[in-house]
Every structure is written in structure tokens, then in C-alpha cells.
PDB file of C-alpha atoms in Angstrom:
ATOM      1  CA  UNK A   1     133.412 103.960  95.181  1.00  0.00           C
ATOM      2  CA  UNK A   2     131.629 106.132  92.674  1.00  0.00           C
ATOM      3  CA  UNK A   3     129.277 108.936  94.596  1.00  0.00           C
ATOM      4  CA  UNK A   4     127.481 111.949  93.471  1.00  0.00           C
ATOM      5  CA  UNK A   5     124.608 113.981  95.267  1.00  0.00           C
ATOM      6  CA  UNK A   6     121.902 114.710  93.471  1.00  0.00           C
ATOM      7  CA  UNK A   7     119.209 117.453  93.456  1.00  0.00           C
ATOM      8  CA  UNK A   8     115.386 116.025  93.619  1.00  0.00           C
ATOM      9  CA  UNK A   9     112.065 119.065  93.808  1.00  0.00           C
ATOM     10  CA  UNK A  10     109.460 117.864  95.948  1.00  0.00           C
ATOM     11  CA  UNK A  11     107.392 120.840  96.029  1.00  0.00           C
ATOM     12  CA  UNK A  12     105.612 122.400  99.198  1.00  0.00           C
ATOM     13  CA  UNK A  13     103.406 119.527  99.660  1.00  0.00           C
ATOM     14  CA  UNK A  14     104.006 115.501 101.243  1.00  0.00           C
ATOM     15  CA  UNK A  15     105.486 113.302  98.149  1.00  0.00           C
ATOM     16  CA  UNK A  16     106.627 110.195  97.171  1.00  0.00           C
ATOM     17  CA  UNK A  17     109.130 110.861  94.049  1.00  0.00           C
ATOM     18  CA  UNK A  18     109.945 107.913  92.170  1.00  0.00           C
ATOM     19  CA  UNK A  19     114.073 107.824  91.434  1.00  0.00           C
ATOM     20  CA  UNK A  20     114.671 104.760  89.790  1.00  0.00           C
ATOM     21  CA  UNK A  21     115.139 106.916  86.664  1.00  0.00           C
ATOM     22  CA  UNK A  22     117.949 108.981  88.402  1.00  0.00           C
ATOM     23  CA  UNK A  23     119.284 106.102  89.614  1.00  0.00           C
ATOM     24  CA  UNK A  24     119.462 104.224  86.327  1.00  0.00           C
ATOM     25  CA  UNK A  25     120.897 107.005  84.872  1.00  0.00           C
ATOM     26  CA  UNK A  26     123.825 107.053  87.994  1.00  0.00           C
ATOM     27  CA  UNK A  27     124.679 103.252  87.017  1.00  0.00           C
ATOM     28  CA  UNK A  28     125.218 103.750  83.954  1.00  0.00           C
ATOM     29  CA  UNK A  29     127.096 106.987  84.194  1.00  0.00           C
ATOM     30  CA  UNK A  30     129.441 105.082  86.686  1.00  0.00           C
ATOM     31  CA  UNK A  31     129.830 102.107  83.914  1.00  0.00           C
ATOM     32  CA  UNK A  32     128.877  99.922  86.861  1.00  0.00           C
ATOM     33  CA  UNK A  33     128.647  96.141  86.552  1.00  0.00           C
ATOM     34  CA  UNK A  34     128.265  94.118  89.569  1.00  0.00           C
ATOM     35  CA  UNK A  35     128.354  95.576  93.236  1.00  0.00           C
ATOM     36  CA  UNK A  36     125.928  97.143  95.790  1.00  0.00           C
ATOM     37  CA  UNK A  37     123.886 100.610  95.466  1.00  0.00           C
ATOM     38  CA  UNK A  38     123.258 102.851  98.337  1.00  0.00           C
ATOM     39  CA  UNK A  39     121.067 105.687  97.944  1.00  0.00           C
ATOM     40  CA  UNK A  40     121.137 107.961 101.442  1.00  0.00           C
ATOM     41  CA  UNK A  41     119.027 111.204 101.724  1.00  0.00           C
ATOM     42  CA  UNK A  42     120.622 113.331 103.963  1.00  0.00           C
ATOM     43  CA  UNK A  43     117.737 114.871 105.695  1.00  0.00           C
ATOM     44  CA  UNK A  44     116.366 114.743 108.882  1.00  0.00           C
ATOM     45  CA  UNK A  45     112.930 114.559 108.054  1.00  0.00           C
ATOM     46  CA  UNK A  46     112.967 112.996 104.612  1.00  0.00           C
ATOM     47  CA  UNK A  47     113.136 108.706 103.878  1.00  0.00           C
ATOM     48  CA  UNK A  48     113.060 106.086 101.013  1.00  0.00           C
ATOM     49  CA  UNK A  49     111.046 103.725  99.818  1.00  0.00           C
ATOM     50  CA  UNK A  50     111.257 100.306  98.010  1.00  0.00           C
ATOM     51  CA  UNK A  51     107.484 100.275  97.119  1.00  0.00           C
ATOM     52  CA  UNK A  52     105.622  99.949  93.346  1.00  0.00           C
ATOM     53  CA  UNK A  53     103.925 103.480  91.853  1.00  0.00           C
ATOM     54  CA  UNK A  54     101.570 104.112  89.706  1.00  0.00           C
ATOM     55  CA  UNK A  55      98.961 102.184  91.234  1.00  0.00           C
ATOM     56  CA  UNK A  56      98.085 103.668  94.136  1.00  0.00           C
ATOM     57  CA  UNK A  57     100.916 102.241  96.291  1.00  0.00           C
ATOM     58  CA  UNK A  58     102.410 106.175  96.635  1.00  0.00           C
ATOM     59  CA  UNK A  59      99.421 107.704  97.695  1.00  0.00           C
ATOM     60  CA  UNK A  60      98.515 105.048 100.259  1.00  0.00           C
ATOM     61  CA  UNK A  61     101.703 105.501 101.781  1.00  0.00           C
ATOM     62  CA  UNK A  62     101.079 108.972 102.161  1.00  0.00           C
ATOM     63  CA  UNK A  63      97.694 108.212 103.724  1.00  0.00           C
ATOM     64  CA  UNK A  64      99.207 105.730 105.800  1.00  0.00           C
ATOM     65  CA  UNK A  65     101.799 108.420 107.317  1.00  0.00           C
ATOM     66  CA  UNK A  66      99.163 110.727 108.089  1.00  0.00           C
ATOM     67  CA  UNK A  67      97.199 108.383 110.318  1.00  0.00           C
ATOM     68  CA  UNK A  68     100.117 107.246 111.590  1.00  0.00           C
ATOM     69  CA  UNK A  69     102.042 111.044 111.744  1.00  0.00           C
ATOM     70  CA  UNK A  70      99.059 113.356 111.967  1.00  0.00           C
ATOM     71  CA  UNK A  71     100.108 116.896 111.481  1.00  0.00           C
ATOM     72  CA  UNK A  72      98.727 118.142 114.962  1.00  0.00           C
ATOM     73  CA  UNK A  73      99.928 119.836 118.193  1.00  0.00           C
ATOM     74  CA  UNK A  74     100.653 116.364 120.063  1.00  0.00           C
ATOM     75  CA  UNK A  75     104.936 117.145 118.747  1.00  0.00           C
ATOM     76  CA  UNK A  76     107.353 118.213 121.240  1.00  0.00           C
ATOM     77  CA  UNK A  77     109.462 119.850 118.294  1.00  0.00           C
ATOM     78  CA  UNK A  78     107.272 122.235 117.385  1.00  0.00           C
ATOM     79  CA  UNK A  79     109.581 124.587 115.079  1.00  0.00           C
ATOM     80  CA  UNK A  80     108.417 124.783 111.173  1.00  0.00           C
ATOM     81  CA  UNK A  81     104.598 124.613 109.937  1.00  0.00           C
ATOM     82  CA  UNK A  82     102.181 122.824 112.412  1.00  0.00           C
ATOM     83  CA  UNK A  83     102.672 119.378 112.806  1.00  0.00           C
ATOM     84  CA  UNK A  84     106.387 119.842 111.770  1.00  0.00           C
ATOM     85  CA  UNK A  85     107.450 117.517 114.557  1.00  0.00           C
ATOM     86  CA  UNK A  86     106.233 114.504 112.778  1.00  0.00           C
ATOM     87  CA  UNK A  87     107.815 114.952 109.826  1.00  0.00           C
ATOM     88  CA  UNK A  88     111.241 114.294 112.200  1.00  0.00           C
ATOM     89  CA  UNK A  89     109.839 111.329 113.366  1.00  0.00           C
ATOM     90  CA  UNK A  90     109.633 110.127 110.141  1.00  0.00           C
ATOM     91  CA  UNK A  91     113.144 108.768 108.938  1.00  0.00           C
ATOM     92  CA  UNK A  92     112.891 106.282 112.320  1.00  0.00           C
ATOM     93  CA  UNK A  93     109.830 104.811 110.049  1.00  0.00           C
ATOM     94  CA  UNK A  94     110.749 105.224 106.448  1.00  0.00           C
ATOM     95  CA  UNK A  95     114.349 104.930 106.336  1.00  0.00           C
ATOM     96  CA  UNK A  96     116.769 107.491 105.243  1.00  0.00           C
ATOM     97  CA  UNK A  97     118.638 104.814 103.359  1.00  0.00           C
ATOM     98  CA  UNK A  98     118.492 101.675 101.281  1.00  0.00           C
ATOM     99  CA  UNK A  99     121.173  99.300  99.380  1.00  0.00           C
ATOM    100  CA  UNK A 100     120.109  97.607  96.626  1.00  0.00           C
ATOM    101  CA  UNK A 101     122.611  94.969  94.608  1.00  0.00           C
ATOM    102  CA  UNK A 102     123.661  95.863  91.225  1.00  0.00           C
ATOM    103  CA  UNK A 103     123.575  93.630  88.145  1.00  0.00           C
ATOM    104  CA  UNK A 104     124.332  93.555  85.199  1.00  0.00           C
ATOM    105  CA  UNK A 105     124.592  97.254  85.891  1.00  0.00           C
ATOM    106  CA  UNK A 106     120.875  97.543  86.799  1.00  0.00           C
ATOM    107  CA  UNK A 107     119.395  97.643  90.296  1.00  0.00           C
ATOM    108  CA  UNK A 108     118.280  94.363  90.896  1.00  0.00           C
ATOM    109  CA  UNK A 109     114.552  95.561  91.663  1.00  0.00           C
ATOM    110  CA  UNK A 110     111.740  93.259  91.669  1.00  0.00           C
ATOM    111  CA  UNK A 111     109.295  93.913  89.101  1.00  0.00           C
ATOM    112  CA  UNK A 112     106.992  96.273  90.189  1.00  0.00           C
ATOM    113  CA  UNK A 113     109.576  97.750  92.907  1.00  0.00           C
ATOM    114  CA  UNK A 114     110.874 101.799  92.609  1.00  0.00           C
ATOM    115  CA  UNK A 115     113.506 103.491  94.773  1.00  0.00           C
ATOM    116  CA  UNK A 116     111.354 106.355  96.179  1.00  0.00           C
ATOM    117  CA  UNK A 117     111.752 109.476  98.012  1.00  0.00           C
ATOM    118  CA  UNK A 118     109.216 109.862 100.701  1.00  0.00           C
ATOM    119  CA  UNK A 119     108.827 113.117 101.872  1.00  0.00           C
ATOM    120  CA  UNK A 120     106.152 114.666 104.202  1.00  0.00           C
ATOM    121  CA  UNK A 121     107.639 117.870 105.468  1.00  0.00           C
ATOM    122  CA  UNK A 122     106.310 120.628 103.126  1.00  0.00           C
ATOM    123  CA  UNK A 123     109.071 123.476 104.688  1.00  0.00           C
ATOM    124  CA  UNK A 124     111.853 122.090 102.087  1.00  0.00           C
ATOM    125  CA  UNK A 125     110.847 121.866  99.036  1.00  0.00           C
ATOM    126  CA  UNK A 126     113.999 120.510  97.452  1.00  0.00           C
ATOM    127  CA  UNK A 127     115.949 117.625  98.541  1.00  0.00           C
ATOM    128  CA  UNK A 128     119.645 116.114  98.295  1.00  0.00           C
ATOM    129  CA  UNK A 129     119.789 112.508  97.557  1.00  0.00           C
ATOM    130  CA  UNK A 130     123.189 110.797  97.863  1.00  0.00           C
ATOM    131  CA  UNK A 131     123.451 107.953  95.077  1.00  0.00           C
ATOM    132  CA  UNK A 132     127.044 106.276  95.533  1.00  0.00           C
ATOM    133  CA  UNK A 133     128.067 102.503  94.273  1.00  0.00           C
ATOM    134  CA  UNK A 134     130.472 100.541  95.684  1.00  0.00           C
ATOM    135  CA  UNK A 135     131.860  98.189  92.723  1.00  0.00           C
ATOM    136  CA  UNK A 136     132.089  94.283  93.905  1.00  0.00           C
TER     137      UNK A 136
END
């Protein structure tokens, strides 16, 4: 297994952070082939995303965690900026991982599909991703 923990800047405010780039670049740093790509974030308040960017999708997600997470005082954990305790809820909704087979040593995405961070909790503004392949 080839693994390697990479360093992705989210900023100080919610984002969805497209790594198919990063992960691309991983592949073919690895000289992978065929096998099976897991990419793990190793957060507790921090998931990914299979989802297309660029039109919209990204931003609707983030609209859609904010109804669905609103950054009020209803949050037993309560430590962090207000609303904090949603942003731990979060990785039981948007997962902290995803596998995705490799071929040909590409991800074998659909079209319009990215690999993306998701990340609502403005208190860290940089994030670990965890790219590792597992040759087949």
C-alpha cells in the first residue's frame, strides 16, 4: 500500500475544496495501475464528497448543511465558535472517507464527479487528508 498525508488550506470560513487534482497527482506519483483509492480525512469535524463543482453543486451543499446544521445554541458540545457543535455532527452526514477504484491509473470518476473536502468548521483552517492506494 502506497500512503501519504497531505496538507489542504481551507481558510476560516465553511468550504468545499475540490482534490481530484491532488489526488491525480498521488496516482501517478505512486505509478499506480489498477486497485482501489481511499482518501480518509482525519478530522472530527471535517468529510468528503463525491459531488460535481463548478456549477453550483459546492455551494448548495454548503447551503444544504446550514439548514440542515444551523450554527446556533441548540449543540450540546458547545466548545469552539458558536454553533461549533454542528460542525461534529457533520462527518456522521458527509463521510470522513471514500474509496474510489483505480484505472488505468486514474480514479474511475464519473464525468462530472470530484473528490471534495467538505468542511464547515471555520476554527481549523488547515486540514490533513490521508490519500493511500492499495494496488489490486
Amino acid at each position: 500500500m502506497h500512503s501519504e498525508l497531505i496538507e489542504i488550506r481551507t481558510g476560516r470560513r465553511e468550504a468545499v475544496v475540490d482534490l481530484t487534482d491532488e489526488i491525480a497527482g498521488f496516482l501517478r506519483g505512486t505509478g499506480a495501475d489498477e486497485g482501489l483509492l481511499n482518501v480518509w480525512v482525519p478530522h472530527a469535524t471535517a468529510g468528503l464528497a463525491v459531488i460535481e463543482t463548478g456549477a453550483g453543486s459546492d455551494t448548495d451543499l454548503l447551503t444544504a448543511l446550514r439548514e440542515l446544521l444551523p450554527t446556533d445554541d441548540r449543540w450540546t458540545h458547545r466548545h469552539g465558535s458558536p454553533g461549533h457543535g454542528r460542525d461534529h455532527v457533520l462527518p456522521a452526514i458527509v463521510s470522513p472517507s471514500v474509496s474510489v477504484p483505480v484505472l488505468d491509473g486514474r480514479p474511475a470518476l464519473g464525468t462530472w464527479q470530484s473528490v471534495c473536502l467538505v468542511d464547515t468548521n471555520g476554527d481549523n483552517p488547515v486540514r490533513s487528508v490521508r490519500l493511500s492506494f492499495l494496488p489490486g
